[in-house]
Coordinates of C-alpha atoms in Angstrom, one line a residue:
M1272 CA 25.0 44.0 6.2
F1273 CA 27.1 41.7 8.3
K1274 CA 24.0 41.2 10.4
K1275 CA 22.5 39.1 7.7
L1276 CA 26.2 37.5 6.9
F1277 CA 26.5 36.2 9.9
S1278 CA 23.1 35.5 11.2
K1279 CA 22.0 31.8 12.0
K1280 CA 19.5 30.6 10.0
E1281 CA 17.5 27.4 10.4
P1282 CA 18.3 24.8 7.7
K1283 CA 16.0 24.2 5.0
T1284 CA 14.5 20.9 5.1
Y1285 CA 13.4 19.1 2.3
G1286 CA 12.0 15.6 2.1
P1287 CA 10.0 13.5 4.7
T1288 CA 10.7 14.0 8.2
E1289 CA 11.8 11.0 10.6
P1290 CA 11.0 8.2 11.2
I1291 CA 10.5 7.4 6.9
Y1292 CA 8.0 4.4 8.7
P1293 CA 6.0 5.2 11.2
G1294 CA 6.0 1.8 13.0
E1295 CA 3.5 -1.0 12.9
L1296 CA 0.1 -1.0 14.5
F1297 CA -2.0 -3.5 12.5
E1298 CA -5.9 -3.9 13.5
V1299 CA -8.2 -6.4 12.2
S1300 CA -11.5 -5.5 11.7
E1301 CA -14.8 -6.9 10.5
I1302 CA -16.2 -5.0 7.8
S1303 CA -20.3 -5.5 7.1
D1304 CA -23.1 -3.9 6.3
D1305 CA -26.9 -4.2 5.8
N1306 CA -26.5 -4.9 2.0
G1307 CA -24.8 -8.4 2.5
F1308 CA -21.3 -6.9 2.1
F1309 CA -19.0 -8.8 4.2
G1310 CA -15.2 -8.5 4.6
F1311 CA -12.0 -8.3 7.1
S1312 CA -9.2 -5.6 6.8
N1313 CA -5.6 -6.0 8.7
I1314 CA -4.7 -2.2 8.2
N1315 CA -1.5 -0.3 10.2
K1316 CA -2.9 2.0 11.9
S1317 CA 0.2 4.3 12.3
Y1318 CA -0.6 5.9 9.2
D1319 CA -3.2 7.9 10.7
N1320 CA -1.5 11.0 11.4
Y1321 CA 1.5 9.9 9.0
P1322 CA 3.2 13.7 8.5
N1323 CA 5.2 12.6 5.4
K1324 CA 2.1 11.2 2.9
K1325 CA 2.8 14.0 0.3
Y1326 CA 6.2 12.7 -0.5
F1327 CA 4.9 9.3 -0.8
P1328 CA 1.4 10.1 -3.1
W1329 CA 1.1 7.2 -5.2
W1330 CA -1.4 4.9 -4.3
I1331 CA -1.0 1.3 -5.6
Q1332 CA -3.7 -1.5 -5.2
V1333 CA -3.6 -4.9 -6.2
T1334 CA -6.8 -6.8 -6.4
L1335 CA -6.4 -10.9 -6.2
E1336 CA -9.6 -12.6 -7.0
L1337 CA -10.1 -15.4 -4.7
V1338 CA -10.8 -19.2 -5.8
D1339 CA -11.3 -21.8 -3.0
I1340 CA -13.7 -19.9 -0.7
D1341 CA -16.5 -20.4 1.7
D1342 CA -20.1 -19.7 2.1
R1343 CA -19.1 -16.2 3.1
K1344 CA -16.9 -15.8 0.0
M1345 CA -13.5 -15.6 2.1
P1346 CA -10.3 -17.7 1.6
T1347 CA -10.0 -21.1 3.0
E1348 CA -7.1 -21.8 5.0
S1349 CA -5.5 -23.2 2.0
E1350 CA -6.7 -20.2 -0.2
A1351 CA -5.0 -17.6 2.4
Q1352 CA -1.9 -19.3 2.5
I1353 CA -1.6 -19.0 -1.5
L1354 CA -3.0 -15.3 -0.8
N1355 CA 0.0 -14.4 1.5
E1356 CA 2.7 -16.2 -0.9
L1357 CA 1.2 -14.0 -3.5
E1358 CA 1.3 -11.0 -1.5
D1359 CA 5.0 -11.5 -0.5
E1360 CA 5.8 -11.3 -4.0
I1361 CA 4.0 -8.6 -4.7
E1362 CA 5.3 -6.3 -1.9
K1363 CA 9.0 -7.7 -3.1
F1364 CA 9.0 -6.8 -6.3
I1365 CA 7.4 -2.7 -5.5
S1366 CA 10.1 -2.5 -2.6
E1367 CA 12.8 -3.3 -5.1
R1368 CA 12.4 0.0 -6.3
H1369 CA 10.6 1.9 -3.8
K1370 CA 10.2 3.3 -0.6
T1371 CA 7.2 1.1 -0.2
H1372 CA 4.6 2.2 2.6
F1373 CA 2.0 -1.3 3.2
I1374 CA -1.0 0.2 4.6
G1375 CA -2.7 -3.1 4.6
R1376 CA -5.2 -5.7 3.2
V1377 CA -8.7 -5.9 2.7
T1378 CA -10.6 -9.0 2.4
H1379 CA -14.2 -9.2 0.6
N1380 CA -16.7 -10.5 -1.5
G1381 CA -14.2 -13.3 -3.3
F1382 CA -11.5 -10.6 -3.6
R1383 CA -8.1 -9.5 -1.6
D1384 CA -6.9 -5.5 -2.2
I1385 CA -3.3 -5.1 -1.3
I1386 CA -2.8 -1.5 -0.8
F1387 CA 0.5 0.3 -0.4
Y1388 CA 1.9 3.9 -0.9
V1389 CA 5.1 4.6 -3.1
Q1390 CA 7.1 8.0 -3.8
E1391 CA 7.1 7.9 -7.6
P1392 CA 5.2 5.8 -10.1
R1393 CA 8.3 4.4 -11.8
F1394 CA 8.2 0.7 -12.9
D1395 CA 10.1 -1.3 -15.4
Q1396 CA 7.7 -2.5 -17.8
E1397 CA 8.9 -5.7 -18.5
K1398 CA 9.6 -6.5 -15.2
T1399 CA 6.5 -5.6 -14.1
S1400 CA 4.8 -7.7 -17.0
I1401 CA 6.6 -10.7 -15.9
L1402 CA 5.8 -10.5 -12.4
F1403 CA 2.2 -10.1 -13.2
D1404 CA 1.9 -12.9 -15.9
Q1405 CA 3.3 -15.0 -13.1
V1406 CA 0.5 -14.1 -10.5
Q1407 CA -2.0 -14.2 -13.2
Q1408 CA -1.5 -17.9 -13.8
K1409 CA -2.5 -18.5 -9.9
R1410 CA -5.1 -15.6 -9.6
R1411 CA -6.6 -13.4 -11.4
V1412 CA -5.0 -9.9 -10.8
N1413 CA -5.9 -6.2 -11.0
F1414 CA -2.8 -3.2 -10.5
T1415 CA -4.1 -0.1 -9.9
M1416 CA -2.2 3.1 -9.1
E1417 CA -2.8 6.5 -9.2
K1418 CA -1.9 10.2 -7.5
D1419 CA -3.7 10.5 -4.2
L1420 CA -1.5 13.1 -2.3
E1421 CA -3.8 13.5 0.7
W1422 CA -4.1 9.8 0.8
K1423 CA -8.2 10.1 0.5
N1424 CA -8.0 6.3 -0.8
V1425 CA -7.5 4.7 2.4
S1426 CA -8.9 7.6 4.9
G1427 CA -11.5 5.5 6.0
L1428 CA -9.3 2.4 6.6
I1429 CA -6.5 4.2 8.8
K1430 CA -8.6 6.2 11.4

């Protein structure tokens, strides 16, 4: 009986392990196929074997429509600047109430997808509407969020 009372037990661990953020190892890649699909990705490869995926199960993808594009449907320099500013606003908004994992961006066929993972799907509806109404004035936008416990939505990107 006393043996059980005084034995040293390993403390139970709950929640993500350190480091919460695995660092940054961004890789730019060209994407293309035989059907004419073309694009570029800029993805943080540090998330490939990230051990805390289950603690950040909510995948967010924000898709912005490009306006000023070249013949490959890629953004011009001035368009890229606008997209980067919008991306910063969106990331700041998501990061205000969440531990946010920015996975990266994929620019293709006249669109830019900005990809994040967060721990919970909680957003203030009024503030979210205000932000995306402001973004919508500059570029058409689509906000998608779904539970993705195993990060399957980005598995092909982060490998």
